[in-house]
């Protein structure tokens, strides 16, 4: 595995693979790699001849009340994990390398950022789409890999690639779960023992909402079913439970084919998110 810190250096390395029409995968990360990232790398390794992993804490997706400076970083640890997982190129640029010039061009992620997690993080997804656009242009990947757990981010990136004709396939990697269904997260360690027992009920609530919607085609009723289940089985405080079309994240219509039901629930020390994607064809 090679570690590269410059745009020109990475593009030079990838030139021969593009010329030979080899499949190149991009796995974008902000480093501090964990099991979720490994699942992305595994999928990329399985489907492609070359795997590029970016390791960059992107400053433009941090809001004024989010501490960019304290975000965990450990490049040497990431290097060891990435190499063991089979990454070919670890791209770890500096902020100056990625944002050395500023022409004043702004990204506006649009109305889909006013819901779900975007409601409490204004500007966050503008920065996400900005850095993903840069990475797409630099790497020119055949396939790019993102986790379904960050479903709103995934949806926006799918729309970006579709609407702006990026020649890349966006690959969604399913949520990695514990045996009891809880979505794996580094935040889970902050749950008390009782909260840890309750947390899997979030997924159960989403499954009930999906079932209810497929049976009755009533978004409000499906959401209420999930809320009642969480209130009855957990001590958590609901931030949101919502049902939207996917990936456009718009109101569900009669002709909507794919949907997402998503939730965010606060426990005493942590906010957990989860979601389920499903199709109306499952009726």
CSV table of C-alpha atoms in Angstrom, one decimal:
chain,number,residue,atom,x,y,z
A,1,UNK,CA,0.0,0.0,0.0
A,2,UNK,CA,1.2,3.5,-0.8
A,3,UNK,CA,0.4,6.6,1.3
A,4,UNK,CA,0.1,9.7,-0.9
A,5,UNK,CA,-0.5,13.3,0.3
A,6,UNK,CA,-0.8,15.3,-2.9
A,7,UNK,CA,-3.4,15.5,-5.6
A,8,UNK,CA,-0.8,15.4,-8.4
A,9,UNK,CA,0.9,12.4,-6.8
A,10,UNK,CA,-2.3,10.3,-6.6
A,11,UNK,CA,-3.4,11.3,-10.1
A,12,UNK,CA,-0.1,10.2,-11.5
A,13,UNK,CA,-0.3,6.8,-9.7
A,14,UNK,CA,-3.8,6.2,-11.0
A,15,UNK,CA,-3.1,7.3,-14.6
A,16,UNK,CA,-2.0,3.9,-15.8
A,17,UNK,CA,-5.0,2.2,-14.3
A,18,UNK,CA,-7.5,4.5,-15.9
A,19,UNK,CA,-5.6,4.1,-19.3
A,20,UNK,CA,-5.9,0.3,-18.9
A,21,UNK,CA,-9.6,0.6,-18.0
A,22,UNK,CA,-9.1,-1.0,-14.7
A,23,UNK,CA,-11.9,-0.6,-12.1
A,24,UNK,CA,-10.9,1.9,-9.4
A,25,UNK,CA,-12.8,2.1,-6.1
A,26,UNK,CA,-13.0,5.1,-3.8
A,27,UNK,CA,-13.8,4.8,-0.1
A,28,UNK,CA,-14.0,8.3,1.3
A,29,UNK,CA,-13.4,8.6,5.1
A,30,UNK,CA,-12.4,11.1,7.7
A,31,UNK,CA,-10.0,8.6,9.2
A,32,UNK,CA,-10.0,7.0,12.6
A,33,UNK,CA,-11.1,3.8,10.9
A,34,UNK,CA,-13.5,1.4,12.5
A,35,UNK,CA,-15.5,-1.7,11.7
A,36,UNK,CA,-17.9,0.2,9.5
A,37,UNK,CA,-15.1,1.5,7.3
A,38,UNK,CA,-13.7,-2.0,7.1
A,39,UNK,CA,-17.1,-3.2,5.6
A,40,UNK,CA,-16.7,-0.5,2.9
A,41,UNK,CA,-13.2,-1.5,2.1
A,42,UNK,CA,-14.2,-5.2,2.0
A,43,UNK,CA,-16.9,-4.4,-0.6
A,44,UNK,CA,-14.6,-2.2,-2.6
A,45,UNK,CA,-11.9,-4.9,-2.6
A,46,UNK,CA,-14.3,-7.6,-3.7
A,47,UNK,CA,-15.6,-5.6,-6.7
A,48,UNK,CA,-12.6,-3.6,-8.0
A,49,UNK,CA,-9.0,-4.0,-9.1
A,50,UNK,CA,-7.7,-0.9,-7.3
A,51,UNK,CA,-8.9,0.5,-4.0
A,52,UNK,CA,-8.3,4.1,-2.9
A,53,UNK,CA,-9.1,5.2,0.6
A,54,UNK,CA,-9.2,8.9,1.4
A,55,UNK,CA,-8.3,9.9,5.0
A,56,UNK,CA,-9.2,13.6,5.4
A,57,UNK,CA,-11.0,15.5,8.2
A,58,UNK,CA,-12.9,17.9,6.0
A,59,UNK,CA,-13.2,21.4,7.7
A,60,UNK,CA,-16.0,22.6,5.5
A,61,UNK,CA,-18.6,20.2,6.9
A,62,UNK,CA,-18.1,21.3,10.5
A,63,UNK,CA,-20.5,23.9,11.9
A,64,UNK,CA,-19.6,26.7,14.2
A,65,UNK,CA,-20.6,24.7,17.3
A,66,UNK,CA,-18.8,21.5,16.2
A,67,UNK,CA,-15.2,21.2,17.2
A,68,UNK,CA,-13.2,20.4,14.1
A,69,UNK,CA,-9.9,20.7,16.1
A,70,UNK,CA,-10.8,17.9,18.5
A,71,UNK,CA,-12.0,15.4,15.9
A,72,UNK,CA,-10.0,12.2,16.5
A,73,UNK,CA,-7.0,11.7,14.2
A,74,UNK,CA,-4.4,8.8,14.0
A,75,UNK,CA,-2.9,8.4,10.6
A,76,UNK,CA,-0.5,5.7,11.6
A,77,UNK,CA,-3.2,3.6,13.1
A,78,UNK,CA,-5.3,4.2,10.0
A,79,UNK,CA,-2.4,3.2,7.8
A,80,UNK,CA,-2.1,-0.2,9.6
A,81,UNK,CA,-5.8,-0.9,9.4
A,82,UNK,CA,-6.1,0.1,5.7
A,83,UNK,CA,-3.1,-1.9,4.7
A,84,UNK,CA,-4.4,-5.0,6.5
A,85,UNK,CA,-7.8,-4.6,4.9
A,86,UNK,CA,-6.3,-4.5,1.4
A,87,UNK,CA,-6.3,-0.8,0.4
A,88,UNK,CA,-3.9,0.0,-2.5
A,89,UNK,CA,-3.6,3.7,-2.0
A,90,UNK,CA,-4.2,5.7,1.2
A,91,UNK,CA,-4.8,9.4,0.2
A,92,UNK,CA,-4.1,11.6,3.2
A,93,UNK,CA,-3.8,15.2,2.0
A,94,UNK,CA,-3.4,18.3,4.1
A,95,UNK,CA,-6.1,21.0,4.3
A,96,UNK,CA,-3.8,23.3,2.3
A,97,UNK,CA,-3.6,20.6,-0.4
A,98,UNK,CA,-7.4,20.3,-0.7
A,99,UNK,CA,-8.3,24.0,-0.1
A,100,UNK,CA,-5.3,25.9,-1.2
A,101,UNK,CA,-7.4,28.2,-3.4
A,102,UNK,CA,-10.8,29.7,-2.8
A,103,UNK,CA,-12.6,31.2,-5.7
A,104,UNK,CA,-15.7,31.8,-3.5
A,105,UNK,CA,-17.7,29.0,-5.2
A,106,UNK,CA,-20.3,27.8,-2.8
A,107,UNK,CA,-22.2,24.4,-2.6
A,108,UNK,CA,-25.9,24.4,-1.8
A,109,UNK,CA,-27.1,20.9,-1.0
A,110,UNK,CA,-30.7,22.0,-1.4
A,111,UNK,CA,-34.0,21.4,0.5
A,112,UNK,CA,-33.2,17.7,1.3
A,113,UNK,CA,-30.8,19.1,4.0
A,114,UNK,CA,-33.6,20.7,6.0
A,115,UNK,CA,-34.9,17.3,7.4
A,116,UNK,CA,-33.5,14.4,9.4
A,117,UNK,CA,-30.0,15.1,10.7
A,118,UNK,CA,-29.6,18.1,8.4
A,119,UNK,CA,-32.1,20.1,10.4
A,120,UNK,CA,-29.7,20.5,13.3
A,121,UNK,CA,-26.5,20.8,11.2
A,122,UNK,CA,-27.0,23.7,8.8
A,123,UNK,CA,-24.3,23.8,6.2
A,124,UNK,CA,-22.9,20.4,7.0
A,125,UNK,CA,-24.0,18.7,3.8
A,126,UNK,CA,-22.8,21.6,1.7
A,127,UNK,CA,-19.3,20.7,2.9
A,128,UNK,CA,-19.9,17.0,2.4
A,129,UNK,CA,-20.8,17.5,-1.3
A,130,UNK,CA,-17.9,19.9,-1.7
A,131,UNK,CA,-15.3,17.4,-0.6
A,132,UNK,CA,-17.0,14.5,-2.4
A,133,UNK,CA,-17.0,16.5,-5.6
A,134,UNK,CA,-13.3,17.2,-5.2
A,135,UNK,CA,-12.5,13.5,-4.5
A,136,UNK,CA,-14.6,12.3,-7.5
A,137,UNK,CA,-12.6,14.6,-9.8
A,138,UNK,CA,-9.2,13.6,-8.3
A,139,UNK,CA,-9.7,9.9,-8.2
A,140,UNK,CA,-12.2,9.4,-11.1
A,141,UNK,CA,-13.5,6.2,-9.5
A,142,UNK,CA,-15.5,3.5,-11.2
A,143,UNK,CA,-17.3,2.9,-8.0
A,144,UNK,CA,-17.6,4.9,-4.7
A,145,UNK,CA,-18.6,3.3,-1.4
A,146,UNK,CA,-20.7,4.8,1.3
A,147,UNK,CA,-22.4,3.3,4.3
A,148,UNK,CA,-26.2,3.2,4.5
A,149,UNK,CA,-26.1,4.2,8.2
A,150,UNK,CA,-25.5,7.8,7.1
A,151,UNK,CA,-28.5,7.5,4.9
A,152,UNK,CA,-29.1,11.2,4.3
A,153,UNK,CA,-25.5,11.7,3.2
A,154,UNK,CA,-25.8,8.7,1.0
A,155,UNK,CA,-29.0,10.0,-0.6
A,156,UNK,CA,-27.4,13.4,-1.3
A,157,UNK,CA,-24.4,11.8,-2.9
A,158,UNK,CA,-26.6,9.6,-5.0
A,159,UNK,CA,-28.4,12.7,-6.2
A,160,UNK,CA,-25.1,14.6,-6.8
A,161,UNK,CA,-23.8,11.8,-9.0
A,162,UNK,CA,-27.1,11.4,-10.8
A,163,UNK,CA,-28.0,15.0,-11.4
A,164,UNK,CA,-24.5,16.2,-12.3
A,165,UNK,CA,-23.7,13.2,-14.5
A,166,UNK,CA,-20.6,11.9,-12.6
A,167,UNK,CA,-19.4,8.8,-14.3
A,168,UNK,CA,-19.3,6.8,-11.1
A,169,UNK,CA,-21.5,4.2,-9.5
A,170,UNK,CA,-22.5,5.0,-5.9
A,171,UNK,CA,-22.4,1.7,-3.9
A,172,UNK,CA,-24.4,1.5,-0.7
A,173,UNK,CA,-23.0,-0.8,1.9
A,174,UNK,CA,-25.6,-2.2,4.4
A,175,UNK,CA,-25.6,-1.2,8.0
A,176,UNK,CA,-23.3,-3.4,10.1
A,177,UNK,CA,-25.4,-4.6,13.1
A,178,UNK,CA,-24.8,-6.3,16.4
A,179,UNK,CA,-26.5,-9.7,16.9
A,180,UNK,CA,-29.5,-8.1,18.5
A,181,UNK,CA,-30.0,-5.7,15.6
A,182,UNK,CA,-28.4,-2.5,17.1
A,183,UNK,CA,-26.6,-0.6,14.4
A,184,UNK,CA,-22.9,-0.7,15.2
A,185,UNK,CA,-21.4,2.7,16.3
A,186,UNK,CA,-18.5,3.9,18.3
A,187,UNK,CA,-21.1,5.8,20.3
A,188,UNK,CA,-22.7,2.6,21.7
A,189,UNK,CA,-20.0,2.3,24.4
A,190,UNK,CA,-21.5,5.4,26.0
A,191,UNK,CA,-24.8,3.6,26.7
A,192,UNK,CA,-25.5,2.4,30.2
A,193,UNK,CA,-26.2,-1.3,30.6
A,194,UNK,CA,-29.9,-0.7,30.7
A,195,UNK,CA,-29.8,1.6,27.7
A,196,UNK,CA,-27.8,-1.0,25.8
A,197,UNK,CA,-30.7,-3.4,26.3
A,198,UNK,CA,-33.2,-0.9,25.1
A,199,UNK,CA,-31.3,0.4,22.1
A,200,UNK,CA,-32.1,-2.5,19.7
A,201,UNK,CA,-35.8,-1.5,20.0
A,202,UNK,CA,-35.0,1.4,17.6
A,203,UNK,CA,-34.6,-1.1,14.7
A,204,UNK,CA,-37.7,-3.0,15.8
A,205,UNK,CA,-39.6,0.3,15.7
A,206,UNK,CA,-38.5,1.0,12.2
A,207,UNK,CA,-39.4,-2.5,11.1
A,208,UNK,CA,-42.9,-1.9,12.5
A,209,UNK,CA,-43.2,1.4,10.7
A,210,UNK,CA,-42.2,-0.2,7.5
A,211,UNK,CA,-44.7,-3.0,7.9
A,212,UNK,CA,-47.4,-0.5,8.9
A,213,UNK,CA,-46.7,1.7,5.9
A,214,UNK,CA,-46.8,-1.2,3.4
A,215,UNK,CA,-50.1,-2.4,4.9
A,216,UNK,CA,-51.9,1.0,5.1
A,217,UNK,CA,-49.9,3.4,2.9
A,218,UNK,CA,-50.3,6.0,5.6
A,219,UNK,CA,-47.0,7.8,6.5
A,220,UNK,CA,-48.3,9.5,9.6
A,221,UNK,CA,-49.7,6.3,11.0
A,222,UNK,CA,-46.5,4.5,10.3
A,223,UNK,CA,-44.5,7.1,12.2
A,224,UNK,CA,-46.9,7.1,15.1
A,225,UNK,CA,-46.6,3.3,15.3
A,226,UNK,CA,-42.8,3.6,15.6
A,227,UNK,CA,-43.0,6.4,18.2
A,228,UNK,CA,-45.4,4.5,20.4
A,229,UNK,CA,-43.1,1.5,20.3
A,230,UNK,CA,-40.0,3.4,21.3
A,231,UNK,CA,-41.9,5.2,24.1
A,232,UNK,CA,-43.2,1.9,25.4
A,233,UNK,CA,-39.9,0.0,25.3
A,234,UNK,CA,-37.1,2.5,26.0
A,235,UNK,CA,-36.2,5.5,28.1
A,236,UNK,CA,-34.9,7.3,25.0
A,237,UNK,CA,-36.0,10.7,23.8
A,238,UNK,CA,-37.0,10.8,20.1
A,239,UNK,CA,-35.3,13.4,18.0
A,240,UNK,CA,-37.1,12.4,14.9
A,241,UNK,CA,-38.8,9.5,13.1
A,242,UNK,CA,-39.6,10.2,9.5
A,243,UNK,CA,-40.6,8.6,6.3
A,244,UNK,CA,-39.5,10.0,2.9
A,245,UNK,CA,-39.0,9.0,-0.7
A,246,UNK,CA,-35.5,7.8,-1.5
A,247,UNK,CA,-33.1,9.1,-2.6
A,248,UNK,CA,-34.8,12.4,-3.3
A,249,UNK,CA,-36.0,12.8,0.3
A,250,UNK,CA,-39.3,14.3,-0.7
A,251,UNK,CA,-42.9,13.7,0.4
A,252,UNK,CA,-44.2,10.2,-0.4
A,253,UNK,CA,-46.5,10.2,-3.5
A,254,UNK,CA,-48.7,7.5,-5.0
A,255,UNK,CA,-46.0,6.6,-7.5
A,256,UNK,CA,-43.1,6.5,-5.0
A,257,UNK,CA,-41.2,3.3,-5.4
A,258,UNK,CA,-38.4,3.4,-2.8
A,259,UNK,CA,-38.6,4.9,0.7
A,260,UNK,CA,-36.6,5.4,3.8
A,261,UNK,CA,-37.8,5.3,7.4
A,262,UNK,CA,-35.2,6.9,9.7
A,263,UNK,CA,-34.9,7.6,13.4
A,264,UNK,CA,-32.6,9.5,15.8
A,265,UNK,CA,-33.1,8.8,19.5
A,266,UNK,CA,-31.3,10.4,22.4
A,267,UNK,CA,-30.3,8.4,25.5
A,268,UNK,CA,-28.5,10.0,28.5
A,269,UNK,CA,-25.1,10.4,26.9
A,270,UNK,CA,-25.5,9.6,23.2
A,271,UNK,CA,-27.7,10.1,20.2
A,272,UNK,CA,-28.2,7.0,18.1
A,273,UNK,CA,-29.4,7.0,14.4
A,274,UNK,CA,-30.8,4.1,12.3
A,275,UNK,CA,-32.7,3.6,9.1
A,276,UNK,CA,-34.3,1.1,6.8
A,277,UNK,CA,-34.7,1.4,3.1
A,278,UNK,CA,-37.5,-0.4,1.5
A,279,UNK,CA,-39.6,-0.7,-1.7
A,280,UNK,CA,-43.3,-0.5,-2.3
A,281,UNK,CA,-42.9,-3.6,-4.4
A,282,UNK,CA,-42.6,-5.5,-1.1
A,283,UNK,CA,-46.3,-5.2,-0.5
